[in-house]
Amino acid sequence: MSLALVRSQMAIENPRLEARIEKWKVFRDVCEARERLGIQDRALAVLDALLTFHPHAELDPSQGLVVFPSNAQLSVRAHGITETTLRRQLAALVDAGLILRRDSPNGKRYAHRNRDGEIEQAYGFDLTPLLARATELASMAQDVAAERVRFRRAREALTICRRDVRKLISVALEEGAAGNWDQVESEFVSILARLPRHPNRLQVEATLEEMELLREEVLNILETQLKTDEMHGNATQDDRHIQNSNTESINELEPSSEKEQGGSLGYKPQTESAPIERGNAKPEPIKAFPLGMVLRACPQITDYGPGGRIEHWRELMKAAIVVRSMLGVSPSAYEEACNAMGPENAAVAMACILERSNFITSAGGYLRDLTRRSERGEFSLGPMLMALMKANEQGNRRTA
């Protein structure tokens, strides 16, 4: 007994007569708030056993709130805990302000009943504190549940942030990005080392804040690196575009092989069994064919571009997909062509097939034949484009 315990018991000993609460709801609130109340799981088992001796579903002052089981009965309903443990946990429940002791003159637990069998006086454990503190316990349980949610979310956010930083550092090292990544790695390890083995929410949130700052720093370094690479890449691309945009320099784009420059290699109307081009050269890289040259050789593809025009290679590839569908070329055939020639060269091949579609029996079969020859290094787009461009120029002169 202590003055603090007497004071707490006086504050909760006499609840309002009209107050009542469902006993198992209070028990659930106590279970939720057990850490704040300073009780263990064994104490909860004893409190559960005490509540089973209360015959009513609700805690109601008018029905009496004192239960008086023997230690033997309590031990059985508390899953067989020893008497020593039982006494210790009962004391813990009293200290936590959840039950009161109502001692009899001889220290035993019993009740006096009247002639009608109703209890007039009982000695044992009083459950009144549970009723008097029901609102407080419910609020405490809600706070504990909310705190648990905040703690879980903080841990999840820290886990995600930690993984992000780890992946960013790994990518930077693998790609050889500029930066003092050894120092960043050291800071990453140091932040995690400062986190205790069993941290609380405030410690997790502090670590999360440090990790987020490190992630932001790493992203800034990588963003600066990417902008620098992009600027250099654009400069190189602009130089290449200026060099390739001279569509009048046709002689430089013709195949260097003397055999390929022979007249017999020019375009002739063919069927599927006799492919357009018979050169033995490997496919040229796409930079060998300026877009202006492709459109001069295959002007019909322009009608299938976005808005009826083609100004970029991406628009040519989109138009090629439309033409593929129109000519009945299967997606698998076009995918094989893209894998063998490259997506840009496959789009140029589709533009060439469209240009001479009146002379080709099966566009799909023709494209598959070109794909197989390209895989063997027996097909080149250069002579095909040159032949189509010459044919278009001759047709324009005759029309004029």
Phi, psi and omega in degrees: 000140177217163179297323179297319180292321177298318181297316181294324180290323178295328183288335187242004188286330186238084177287170177296140183296329182278354183286142174202153183207148177290124192294325182283337173293316177298319180299319179296321178295320178296318178300318181294323186259018187299326180294319178290330179280346178076032180241159183258175179297325179297322178295324177295322178297321179292318179296320176300318179295319178299319181294331179291338178277350174275118191287348185254156180285335181247153172271110185229121182303328182290345182258000182084133185238015179259128175248148188222054176284155174282165178299324180296316179295318178298319181298319180296313183284344177264030174067033170076028179290154183291161183293325178297314178296322180299313180298320181294320182285328174296319177297323179294323178293323177293314180298327179282354179076029181259335176220164175237150174269133173242093186277142177272168178303327181258007178081001179270165178253122180197180181222145172266131180242152176273186182296334179275000179087005179276144182285125177262323181212131181231146177236127182168234181244125183268127180268007182306320179304326179296321178288316183293329183256016185302314180295317179298316181294323178296316179295320179297319179296320178296319178296318180296318179296318178295321178296322178296320178295315180298320180295316180296318180293323178295318178295319179296315179298321179294319179299315180295315181296318179299318178295320179300312181296318180299316180293319180297318179296317180298316179297317180298318179291320180293322182275353180070035180292146180291140179147157179275078186285338175295320178292320178297318178298319179296319178294321178300313179294322182295320179298315180291328181291333181282349180280125180297165181295320178236080186281159171265181185296318182297321179292321178295317180295323177296317178295321178298319180297317178296319182292323178294322176296320178294319178298318179297320179295317179297317179297322178296319179297313181292323179296319177298319179297317181294320178297320179296314179297322180294319178298316178294320179296320179294323179295317178295320180294322178295317178299318181292321180294320179296320181291325185270346185283354178279087185284354180278343182278063184291326184298327181289340184265353181286152179301141182279343181290131180297325180294321181290336181276358180293152183297333183290347181267001177291168184288134172228143177304130185230166168258182183297328183282348180232092186300160184298313194239138187238017181291161179255008183281154176284158180300133178286153173295154188297335181294346178284348182238098177300148181300323178299322179294317180298317182288330175290325179282328184230071185292338184293332182297337182298326182296341183258005177280167178301121181072017179075024178211157178228119181239347181222162179299324179298322178292326176295319180293324175295318178296324180296325178294322177295315180296320178305313180294320182294322182275359178080024177277128183291152177302323181294321179296319181289324178295320177297322178295319179296320180292323184279318186259337193101148184298324180291313180296324177296323177294321177296320179298319178296322178296321178293318179296320177299320184297327181241032183298335180292341183255003184246127183290312182228110181296322180295314179296323180296316181295321178296323178294318177296323180296315180297319179291327177293321178296330178273358182075025184252012184227139178222135181284338185304303181299325179297314180294318181296319180294319179293321180293320178293321180296320179294320179294320178295319179296323180292323179293320180293323179294320179294000000 
